[in-house]
Tab-separated table of C-alpha atoms in Angstrom:
chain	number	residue	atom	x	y	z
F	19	UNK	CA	7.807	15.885	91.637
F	20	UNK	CA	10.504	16.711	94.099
F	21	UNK	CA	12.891	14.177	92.488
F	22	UNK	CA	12.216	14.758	89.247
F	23	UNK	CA	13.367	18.486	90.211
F	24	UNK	CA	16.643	17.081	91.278
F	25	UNK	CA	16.831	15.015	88.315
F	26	UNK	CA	16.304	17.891	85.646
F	27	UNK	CA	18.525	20.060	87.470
F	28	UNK	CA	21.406	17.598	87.559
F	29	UNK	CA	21.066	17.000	83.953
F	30	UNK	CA	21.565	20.733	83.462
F	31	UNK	CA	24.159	20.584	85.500
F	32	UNK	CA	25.818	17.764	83.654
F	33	UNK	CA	25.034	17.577	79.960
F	34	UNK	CA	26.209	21.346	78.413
F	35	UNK	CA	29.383	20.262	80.720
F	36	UNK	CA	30.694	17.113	79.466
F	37	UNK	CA	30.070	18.341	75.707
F	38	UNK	CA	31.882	21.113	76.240
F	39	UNK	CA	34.645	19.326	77.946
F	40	UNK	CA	34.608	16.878	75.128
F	41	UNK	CA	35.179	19.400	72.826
F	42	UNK	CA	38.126	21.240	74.211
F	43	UNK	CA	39.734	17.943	74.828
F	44	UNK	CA	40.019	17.217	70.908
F	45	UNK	CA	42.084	18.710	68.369
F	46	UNK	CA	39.543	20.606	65.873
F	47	UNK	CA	39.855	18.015	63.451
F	48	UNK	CA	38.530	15.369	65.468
F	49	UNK	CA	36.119	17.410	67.496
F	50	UNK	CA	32.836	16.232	65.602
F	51	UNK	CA	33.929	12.888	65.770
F	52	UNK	CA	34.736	13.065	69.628
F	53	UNK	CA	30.673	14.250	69.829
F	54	UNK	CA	29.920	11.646	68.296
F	55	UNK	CA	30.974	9.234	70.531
F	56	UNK	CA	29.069	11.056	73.238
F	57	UNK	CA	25.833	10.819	71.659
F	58	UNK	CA	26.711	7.027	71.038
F	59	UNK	CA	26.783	6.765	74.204
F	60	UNK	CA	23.776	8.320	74.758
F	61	UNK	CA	21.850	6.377	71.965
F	62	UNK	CA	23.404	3.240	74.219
F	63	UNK	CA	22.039	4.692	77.314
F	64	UNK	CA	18.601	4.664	75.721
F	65	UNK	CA	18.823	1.343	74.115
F	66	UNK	CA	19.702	-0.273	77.238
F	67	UNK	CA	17.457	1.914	79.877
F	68	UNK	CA	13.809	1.058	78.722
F	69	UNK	CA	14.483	-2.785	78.245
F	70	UNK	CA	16.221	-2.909	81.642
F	71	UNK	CA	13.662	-1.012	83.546
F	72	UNK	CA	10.784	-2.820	81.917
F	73	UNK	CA	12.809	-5.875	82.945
F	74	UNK	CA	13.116	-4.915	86.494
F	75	UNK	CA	9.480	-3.641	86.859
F	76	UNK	CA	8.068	-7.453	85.937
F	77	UNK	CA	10.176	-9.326	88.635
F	78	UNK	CA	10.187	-6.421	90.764
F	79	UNK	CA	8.967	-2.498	92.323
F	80	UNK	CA	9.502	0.135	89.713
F	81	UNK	CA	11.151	1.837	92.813
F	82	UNK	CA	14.233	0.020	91.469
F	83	UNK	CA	14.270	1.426	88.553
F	84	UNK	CA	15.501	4.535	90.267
F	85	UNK	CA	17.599	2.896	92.968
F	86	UNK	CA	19.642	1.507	90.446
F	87	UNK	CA	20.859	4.979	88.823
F	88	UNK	CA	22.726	5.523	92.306
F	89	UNK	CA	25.422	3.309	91.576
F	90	UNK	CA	25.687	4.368	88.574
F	91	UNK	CA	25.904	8.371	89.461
F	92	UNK	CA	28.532	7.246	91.949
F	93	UNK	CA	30.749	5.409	89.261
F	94	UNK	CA	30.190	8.422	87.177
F	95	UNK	CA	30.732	11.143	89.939
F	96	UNK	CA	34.368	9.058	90.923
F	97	UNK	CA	35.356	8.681	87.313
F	98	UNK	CA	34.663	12.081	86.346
F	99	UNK	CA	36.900	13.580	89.415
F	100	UNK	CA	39.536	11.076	88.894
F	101	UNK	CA	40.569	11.307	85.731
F	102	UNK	CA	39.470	14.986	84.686
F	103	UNK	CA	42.303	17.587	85.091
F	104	UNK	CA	41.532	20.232	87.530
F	105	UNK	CA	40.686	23.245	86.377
F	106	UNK	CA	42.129	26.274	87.456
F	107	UNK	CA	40.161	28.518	89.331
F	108	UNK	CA	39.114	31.976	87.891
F	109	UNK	CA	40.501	35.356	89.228
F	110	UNK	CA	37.169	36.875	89.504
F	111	UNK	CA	34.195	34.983	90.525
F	112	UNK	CA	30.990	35.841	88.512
F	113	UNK	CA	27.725	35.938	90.460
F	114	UNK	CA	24.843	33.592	89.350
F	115	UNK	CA	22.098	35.180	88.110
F	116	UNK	CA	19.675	34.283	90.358
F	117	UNK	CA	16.269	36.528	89.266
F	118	UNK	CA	17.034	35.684	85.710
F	119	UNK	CA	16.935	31.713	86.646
F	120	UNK	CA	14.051	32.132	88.256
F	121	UNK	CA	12.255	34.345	85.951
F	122	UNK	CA	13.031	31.803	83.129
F	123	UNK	CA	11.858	28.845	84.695
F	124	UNK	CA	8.703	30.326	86.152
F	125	UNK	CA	7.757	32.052	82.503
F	126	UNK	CA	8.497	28.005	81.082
F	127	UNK	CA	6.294	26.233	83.887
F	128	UNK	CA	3.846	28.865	83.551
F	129	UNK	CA	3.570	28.389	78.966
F	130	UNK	CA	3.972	24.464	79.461
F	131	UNK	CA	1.050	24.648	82.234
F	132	UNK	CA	-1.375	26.596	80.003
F	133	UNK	CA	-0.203	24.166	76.761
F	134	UNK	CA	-1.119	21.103	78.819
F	135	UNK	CA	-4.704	22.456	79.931
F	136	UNK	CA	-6.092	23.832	76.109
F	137	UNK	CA	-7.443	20.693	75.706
F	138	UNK	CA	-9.691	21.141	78.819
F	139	UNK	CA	-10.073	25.191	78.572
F	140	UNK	CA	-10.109	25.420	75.209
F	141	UNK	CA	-7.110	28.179	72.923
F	142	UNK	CA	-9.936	30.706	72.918
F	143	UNK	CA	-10.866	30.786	76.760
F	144	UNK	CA	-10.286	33.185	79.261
F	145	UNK	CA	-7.856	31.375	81.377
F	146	UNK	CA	-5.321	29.466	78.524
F	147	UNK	CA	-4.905	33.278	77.112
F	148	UNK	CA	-4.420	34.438	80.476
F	149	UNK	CA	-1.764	31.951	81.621
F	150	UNK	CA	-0.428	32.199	77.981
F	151	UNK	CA	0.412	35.550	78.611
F	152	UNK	CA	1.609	35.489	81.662
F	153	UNK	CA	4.134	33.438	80.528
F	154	UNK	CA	5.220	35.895	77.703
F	155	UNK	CA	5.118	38.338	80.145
F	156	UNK	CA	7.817	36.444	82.363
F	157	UNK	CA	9.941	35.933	79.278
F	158	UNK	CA	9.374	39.550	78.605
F	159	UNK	CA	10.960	40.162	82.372
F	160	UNK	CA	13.823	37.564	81.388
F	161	UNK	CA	14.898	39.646	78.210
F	162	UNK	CA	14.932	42.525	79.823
F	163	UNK	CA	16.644	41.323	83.178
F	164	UNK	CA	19.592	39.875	80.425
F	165	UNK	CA	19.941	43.124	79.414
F	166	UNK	CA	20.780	44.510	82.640
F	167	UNK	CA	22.968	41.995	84.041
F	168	UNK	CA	26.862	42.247	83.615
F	169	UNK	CA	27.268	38.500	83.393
F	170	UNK	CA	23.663	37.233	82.129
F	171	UNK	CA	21.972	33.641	82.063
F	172	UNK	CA	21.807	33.939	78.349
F	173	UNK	CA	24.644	36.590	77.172
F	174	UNK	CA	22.346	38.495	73.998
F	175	UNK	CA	25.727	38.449	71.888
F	176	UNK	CA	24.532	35.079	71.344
F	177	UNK	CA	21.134	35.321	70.016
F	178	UNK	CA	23.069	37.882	67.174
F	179	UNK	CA	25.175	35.143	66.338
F	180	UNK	CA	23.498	33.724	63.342
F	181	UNK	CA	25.592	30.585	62.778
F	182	UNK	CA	24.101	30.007	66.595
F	183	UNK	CA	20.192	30.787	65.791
F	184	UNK	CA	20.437	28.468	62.934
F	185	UNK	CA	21.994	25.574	64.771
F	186	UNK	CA	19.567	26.410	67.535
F	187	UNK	CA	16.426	26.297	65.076
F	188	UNK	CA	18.026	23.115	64.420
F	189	UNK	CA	18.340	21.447	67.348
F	190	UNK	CA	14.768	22.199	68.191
F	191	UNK	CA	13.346	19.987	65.328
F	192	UNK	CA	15.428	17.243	66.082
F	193	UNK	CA	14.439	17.678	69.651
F	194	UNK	CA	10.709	17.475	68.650
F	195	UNK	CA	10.556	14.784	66.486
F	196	UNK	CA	13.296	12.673	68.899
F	197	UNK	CA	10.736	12.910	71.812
F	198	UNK	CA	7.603	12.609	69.720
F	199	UNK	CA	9.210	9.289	67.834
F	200	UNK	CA	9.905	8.394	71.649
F	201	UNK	CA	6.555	9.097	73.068
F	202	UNK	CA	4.157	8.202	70.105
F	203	UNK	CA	6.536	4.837	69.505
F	204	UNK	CA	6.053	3.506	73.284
F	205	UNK	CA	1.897	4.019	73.334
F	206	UNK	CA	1.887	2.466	69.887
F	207	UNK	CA	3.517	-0.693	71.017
F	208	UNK	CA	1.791	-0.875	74.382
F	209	UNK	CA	-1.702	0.635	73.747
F	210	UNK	CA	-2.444	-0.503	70.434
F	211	UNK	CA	0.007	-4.185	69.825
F	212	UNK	CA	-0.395	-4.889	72.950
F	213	UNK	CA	3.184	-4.995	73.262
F	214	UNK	CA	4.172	-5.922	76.861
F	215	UNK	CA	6.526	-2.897	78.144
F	216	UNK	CA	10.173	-5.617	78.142
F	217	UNK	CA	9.261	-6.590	74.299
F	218	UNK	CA	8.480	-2.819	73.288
F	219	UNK	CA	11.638	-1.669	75.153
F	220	UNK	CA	13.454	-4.712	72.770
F	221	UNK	CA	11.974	-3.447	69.896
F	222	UNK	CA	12.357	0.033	70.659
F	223	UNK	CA	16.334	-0.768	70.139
F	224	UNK	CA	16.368	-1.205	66.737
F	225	UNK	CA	15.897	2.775	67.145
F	226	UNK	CA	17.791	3.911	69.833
F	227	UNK	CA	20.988	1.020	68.830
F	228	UNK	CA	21.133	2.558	65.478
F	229	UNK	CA	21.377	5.848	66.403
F	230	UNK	CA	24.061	5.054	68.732
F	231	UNK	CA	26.062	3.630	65.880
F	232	UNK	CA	25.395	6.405	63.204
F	233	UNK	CA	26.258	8.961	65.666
F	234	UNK	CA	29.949	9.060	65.558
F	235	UNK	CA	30.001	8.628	61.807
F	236	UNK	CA	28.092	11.633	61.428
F	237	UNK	CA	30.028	13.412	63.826
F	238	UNK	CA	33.301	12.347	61.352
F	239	UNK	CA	31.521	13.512	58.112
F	240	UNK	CA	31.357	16.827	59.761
F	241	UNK	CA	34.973	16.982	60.480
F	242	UNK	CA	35.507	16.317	56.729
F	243	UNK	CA	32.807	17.781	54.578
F	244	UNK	CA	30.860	20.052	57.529
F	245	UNK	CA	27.790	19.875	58.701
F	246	UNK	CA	24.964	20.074	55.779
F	247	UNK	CA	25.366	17.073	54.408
F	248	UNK	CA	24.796	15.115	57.728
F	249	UNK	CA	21.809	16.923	58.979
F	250	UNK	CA	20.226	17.715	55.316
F	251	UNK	CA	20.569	13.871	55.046
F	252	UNK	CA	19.353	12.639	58.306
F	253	UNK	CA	16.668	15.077	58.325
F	254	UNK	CA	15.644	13.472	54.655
F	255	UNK	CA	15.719	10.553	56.140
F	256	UNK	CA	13.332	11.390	59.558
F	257	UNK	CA	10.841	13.153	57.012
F	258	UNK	CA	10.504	10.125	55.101
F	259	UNK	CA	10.345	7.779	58.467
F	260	UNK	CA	7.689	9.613	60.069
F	261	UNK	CA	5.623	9.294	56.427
F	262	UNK	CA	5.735	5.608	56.867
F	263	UNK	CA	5.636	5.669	60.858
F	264	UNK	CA	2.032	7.876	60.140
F	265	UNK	CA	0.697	4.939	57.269
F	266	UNK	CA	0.885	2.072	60.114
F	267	UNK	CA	-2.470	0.424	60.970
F	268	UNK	CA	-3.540	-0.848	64.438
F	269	UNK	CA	-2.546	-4.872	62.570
F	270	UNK	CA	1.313	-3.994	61.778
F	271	UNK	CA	3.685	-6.280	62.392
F	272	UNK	CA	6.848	-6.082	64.211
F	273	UNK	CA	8.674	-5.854	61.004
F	274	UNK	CA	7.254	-2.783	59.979
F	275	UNK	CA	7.317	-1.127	63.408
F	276	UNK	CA	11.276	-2.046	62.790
F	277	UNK	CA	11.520	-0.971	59.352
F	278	UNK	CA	10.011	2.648	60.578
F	279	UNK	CA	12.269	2.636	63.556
F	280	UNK	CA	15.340	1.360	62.171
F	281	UNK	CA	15.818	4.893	59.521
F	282	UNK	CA	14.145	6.849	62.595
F	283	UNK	CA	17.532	6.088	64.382
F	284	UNK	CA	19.941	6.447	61.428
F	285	UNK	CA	18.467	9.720	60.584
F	286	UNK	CA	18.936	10.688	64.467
F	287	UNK	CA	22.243	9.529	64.683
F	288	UNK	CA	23.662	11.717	61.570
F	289	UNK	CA	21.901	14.657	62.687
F	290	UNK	CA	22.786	14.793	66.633
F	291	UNK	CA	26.677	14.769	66.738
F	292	UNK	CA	26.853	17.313	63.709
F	293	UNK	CA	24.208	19.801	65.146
F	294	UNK	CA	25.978	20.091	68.703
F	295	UNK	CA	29.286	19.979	66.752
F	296	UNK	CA	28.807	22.876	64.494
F	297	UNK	CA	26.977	24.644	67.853
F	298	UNK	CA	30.528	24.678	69.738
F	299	UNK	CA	32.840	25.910	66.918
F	300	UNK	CA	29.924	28.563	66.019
F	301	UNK	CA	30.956	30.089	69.538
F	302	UNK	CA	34.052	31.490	71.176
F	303	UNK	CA	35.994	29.355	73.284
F	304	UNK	CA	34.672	31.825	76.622
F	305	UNK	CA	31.577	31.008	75.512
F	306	UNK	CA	31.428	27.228	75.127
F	307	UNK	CA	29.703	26.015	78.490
F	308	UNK	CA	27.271	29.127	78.125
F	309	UNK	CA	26.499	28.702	74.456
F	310	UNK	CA	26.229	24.267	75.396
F	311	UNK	CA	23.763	25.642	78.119
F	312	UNK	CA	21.830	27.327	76.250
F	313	UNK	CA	21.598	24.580	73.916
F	314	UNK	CA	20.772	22.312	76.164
F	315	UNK	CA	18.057	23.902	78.293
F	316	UNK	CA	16.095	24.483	74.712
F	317	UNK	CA	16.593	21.159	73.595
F	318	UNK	CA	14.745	20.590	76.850
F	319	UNK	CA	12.085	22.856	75.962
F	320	UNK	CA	11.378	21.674	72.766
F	321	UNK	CA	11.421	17.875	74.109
F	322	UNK	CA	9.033	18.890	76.820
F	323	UNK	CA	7.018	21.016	74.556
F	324	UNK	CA	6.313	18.398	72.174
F	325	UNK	CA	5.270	16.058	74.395
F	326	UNK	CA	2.324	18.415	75.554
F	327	UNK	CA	1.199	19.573	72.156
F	328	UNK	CA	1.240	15.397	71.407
F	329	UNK	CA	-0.730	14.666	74.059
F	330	UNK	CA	-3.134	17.361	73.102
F	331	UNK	CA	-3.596	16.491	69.373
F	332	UNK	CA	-3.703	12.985	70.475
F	333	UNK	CA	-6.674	13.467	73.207
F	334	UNK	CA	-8.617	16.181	70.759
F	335	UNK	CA	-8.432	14.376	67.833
F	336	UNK	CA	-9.125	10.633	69.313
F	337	UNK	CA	-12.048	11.759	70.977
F	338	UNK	CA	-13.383	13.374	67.740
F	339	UNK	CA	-12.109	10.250	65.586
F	340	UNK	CA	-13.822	7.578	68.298
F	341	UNK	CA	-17.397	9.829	68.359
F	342	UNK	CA	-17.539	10.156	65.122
F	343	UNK	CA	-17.135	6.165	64.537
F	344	UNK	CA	-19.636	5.858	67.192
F	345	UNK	CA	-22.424	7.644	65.135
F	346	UNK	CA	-21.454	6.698	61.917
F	347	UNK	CA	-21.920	3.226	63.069
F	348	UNK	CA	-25.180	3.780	64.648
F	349	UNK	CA	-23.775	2.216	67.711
F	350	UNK	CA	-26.086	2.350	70.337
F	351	UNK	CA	-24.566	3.934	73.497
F	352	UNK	CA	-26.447	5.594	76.819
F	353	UNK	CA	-25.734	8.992	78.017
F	354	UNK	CA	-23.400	7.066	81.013
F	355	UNK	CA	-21.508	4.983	78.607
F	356	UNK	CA	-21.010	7.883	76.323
F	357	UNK	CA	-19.542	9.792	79.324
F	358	UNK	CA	-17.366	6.763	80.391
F	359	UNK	CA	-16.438	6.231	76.949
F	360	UNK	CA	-15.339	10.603	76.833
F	361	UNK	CA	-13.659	10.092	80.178
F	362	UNK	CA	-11.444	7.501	78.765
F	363	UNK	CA	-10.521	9.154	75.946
F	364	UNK	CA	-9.138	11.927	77.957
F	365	UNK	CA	-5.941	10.482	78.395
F	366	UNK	CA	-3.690	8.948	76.183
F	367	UNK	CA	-2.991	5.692	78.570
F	368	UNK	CA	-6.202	4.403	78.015
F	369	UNK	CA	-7.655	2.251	81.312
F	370	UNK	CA	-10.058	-0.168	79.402
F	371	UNK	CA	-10.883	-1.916	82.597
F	372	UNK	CA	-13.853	1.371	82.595
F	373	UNK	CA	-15.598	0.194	79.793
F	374	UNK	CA	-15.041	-3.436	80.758
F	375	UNK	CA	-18.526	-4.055	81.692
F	376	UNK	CA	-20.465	-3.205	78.714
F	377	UNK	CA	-22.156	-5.326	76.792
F	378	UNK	CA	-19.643	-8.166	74.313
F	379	UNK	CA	-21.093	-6.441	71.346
F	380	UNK	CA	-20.710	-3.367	72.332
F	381	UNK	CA	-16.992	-4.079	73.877
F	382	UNK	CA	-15.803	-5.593	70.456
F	383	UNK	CA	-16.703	-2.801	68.102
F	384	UNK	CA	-15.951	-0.105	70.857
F	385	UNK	CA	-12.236	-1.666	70.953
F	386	UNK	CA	-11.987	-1.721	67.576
F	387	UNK	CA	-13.139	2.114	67.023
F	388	UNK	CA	-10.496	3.508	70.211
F	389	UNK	CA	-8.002	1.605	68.321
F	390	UNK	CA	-8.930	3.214	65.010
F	391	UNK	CA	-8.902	6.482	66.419
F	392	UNK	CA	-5.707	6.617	68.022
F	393	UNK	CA	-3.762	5.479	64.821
F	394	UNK	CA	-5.629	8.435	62.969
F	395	UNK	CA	-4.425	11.022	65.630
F	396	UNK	CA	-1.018	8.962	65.464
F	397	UNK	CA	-1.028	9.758	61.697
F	398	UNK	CA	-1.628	13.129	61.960
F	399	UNK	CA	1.062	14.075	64.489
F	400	UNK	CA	3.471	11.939	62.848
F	401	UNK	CA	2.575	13.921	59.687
F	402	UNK	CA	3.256	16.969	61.198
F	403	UNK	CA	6.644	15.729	62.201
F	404	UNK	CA	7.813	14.699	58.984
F	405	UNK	CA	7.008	18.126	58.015
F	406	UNK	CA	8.696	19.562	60.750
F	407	UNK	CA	11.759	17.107	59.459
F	408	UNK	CA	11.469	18.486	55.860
F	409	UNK	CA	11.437	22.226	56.804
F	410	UNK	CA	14.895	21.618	58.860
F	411	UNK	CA	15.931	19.509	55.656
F	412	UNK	CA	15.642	22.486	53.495
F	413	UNK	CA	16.743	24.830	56.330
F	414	UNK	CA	20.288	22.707	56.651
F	415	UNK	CA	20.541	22.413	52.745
F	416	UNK	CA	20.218	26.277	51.679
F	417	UNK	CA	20.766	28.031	55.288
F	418	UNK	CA	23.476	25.973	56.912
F	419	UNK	CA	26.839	27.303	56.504
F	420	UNK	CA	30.210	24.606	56.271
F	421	UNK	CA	32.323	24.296	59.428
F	422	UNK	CA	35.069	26.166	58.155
F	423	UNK	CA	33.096	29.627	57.644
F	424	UNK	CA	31.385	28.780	61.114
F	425	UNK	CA	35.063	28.454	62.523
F	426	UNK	CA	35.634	31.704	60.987
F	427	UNK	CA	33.137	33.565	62.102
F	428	UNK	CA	33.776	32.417	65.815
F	429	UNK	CA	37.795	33.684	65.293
F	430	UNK	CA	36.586	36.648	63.791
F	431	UNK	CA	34.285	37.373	66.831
């Protein structure tokens, strides 16, 4: 837990940085393109990372898997302070808002803690609305510790700036169908084709790869033509995706796992380099590495958030799916095995070694009903992401303004 504290925090540290840099480095005609190439990189960081760590963790610990990122930061670290001009140094130094940071990430720990346990407490119990609220509470405190600050976590003159809200409502829905393609894609292949994790991570490319190569194209058709056609078009494009990702059956073939994946990525790619592109010339230039912050740390949420609320549809919904297979059947189970079969079900990394010892009858048609009901919980959350993907389609179409009035509106400000 400890390192993945460090982790998160150096990737806040990092990320709103470098796009920001990016984007002051680049004339403004060339800006979208020059994000592009960032999230190519990106899309090649994730094409390459799963198939190399599933590659190291066959012929060797999964410690290495993190031992090997500390070359790499070094590279980075000696790169980035070699060849980056050094800034100049501001007359007045700003304190850091201390409370506010940790009001904010309490109030988040606290909502994603309560999201994670409804599936065991139950929306309408005592303690989910309890921690629920405390959370709103906290975020209550945030707002209001904002307001009082003279240089805030989250300057307010932001959340007025409508270009920003709409980018930001934006960037959550990619966000949450990015990590839910991500998480549902990876159990699919492993839990359900019995993928081993080195071929998922190779099929899992045709995803990530393509998104890597879209990504600076749709960064250029921003630069020429703005940012609604890009985003209306790879949101189209995710909606329809996640309609055919939600049809697979628990027999696909690799072909159609690529043939959902493959538009998954292309729709990505379009969308990612516009959104953050049209986010930086939405703000003033004193504003950039706050406003890329911002952006960041709810892109964050949203990733983090959908994984819970998958994991919870998932669990609820395979549970009801693989009961209700069981009785419809008229498969005869004890009290234990129904218990063991409950227990297993509780998680969506299912250890089939528990139910291992019933009967070969039993086993067979059990397999075949957990199967069954994962890919009809699959279905429905990747149902509700193609909605989610059609909603920011018609959101980017009639709401989304062109980068020249967004370039306006940030002079103007």
């Amino acid at each position: 837990i400890l390192g993945r504290f460090f982790q998160g925090l150096g990737a806040a540290l990092f990320v709103p940085t470098i796009y920001a840099m990016v984007f002051m480095a680049f004339p403004i005609a060339k800006r979208g393109m020059a994000i592009g190439l960032v999230a190519a990189a990106a899309g090649l960081g994730l094409a390459l990372g799963p198939t190399i760590g599933a590659f190291i963790i066959e012929v060797s610990s999964w410690r290495w898997i993190f031992f090997i990122n500390l070359p790499l930061c070094a590279i980075a670290a000696t790169v980035l302070y070699s060849v980056t001009e050094k800034e100049q140094k501001p007359e007045t130094r700003e304190k850091l808002d201390i409370p506010g940071m940790f009001l904010l990430v309490v109030s988040l720990i606290v909502i994603m803690f309560g999201l994670n346990k409804s599936s065991d407490w139950g929306i309408a119990s005592a303690p989910f609305v309890g921690v629920i609220a405390a959370g709103a509470f906290l975020i209550f405190l945030f707002v209001r510790n904002q307001q009082k600050q003279k240089s805030p976590l989250l300057p307010l003159d932001l959340l007025r700036n409508k270009s920003f809200l709409i980018c930001i409502s934006l960037y959550i829905s990619f966000q949450y169908i990015f990590s839910t393609s991500l998480f549902i894609s990876g159990l699919y292949m492993q839990s359900i084709l019995n993928y081993t994790p080195a071929y998922a991570g190779t099929v899992f490319m045709a995803m990530t790869l393509s998104m890597g190569a879209l990504s600076p194209f749709g960064g250029t058709m921003t630069d020429k033509w703005g940012g609604r056609l890009p985003i209306t078009l790879g949101m189209c494009l995710l909606c329809i995706a996640s309609i055919f990702f939600a049809r697979l059956t628990s027999y696909s073939s690799v072909l159609n796992m690529v043939s959902v994946l493959i538009p998954l990525g292309v729709g990505l790619g379009l969308c990612i380099s516009s959104i953050n592109a049209i986010m930086l010339k939405s703000v003033k230039k004193d504003e950039l590495s706050t406003a890329s912050g911002a952006f960041c740390g709810i892109g964050m949420f949203a990733n983090a958030l959908s994984v819970v609320l998958n994991t919870e549809i998932l669990i609820w919904l395979g549970k009801s799916n693989v009961f209700a297979l069981i009785q419809k059947s008229g498969l005869a189970l004890s009290v234990a095995q129904k218990q063991i079969v409950a227990s297993l079900m509780s998680s969506t990394h299912y250890e089939l070694s528990r139910i291992a010892k019933f009967s070969p009858d039993i086993l067979s048609q059990l397999m075949i009903y957990i199967d069954e009901s994962f890919v009809g919980a699959m279905s429905v959350v990747m149902t509700i992401t193609a909605s989610i993907a059609a909603i920011a389609a018609f959101i980017a179409a009639r709401k989304l303004k062109s980068i020249k009035e967004i370039q306006s509106i940030a002079k103007a400000a």
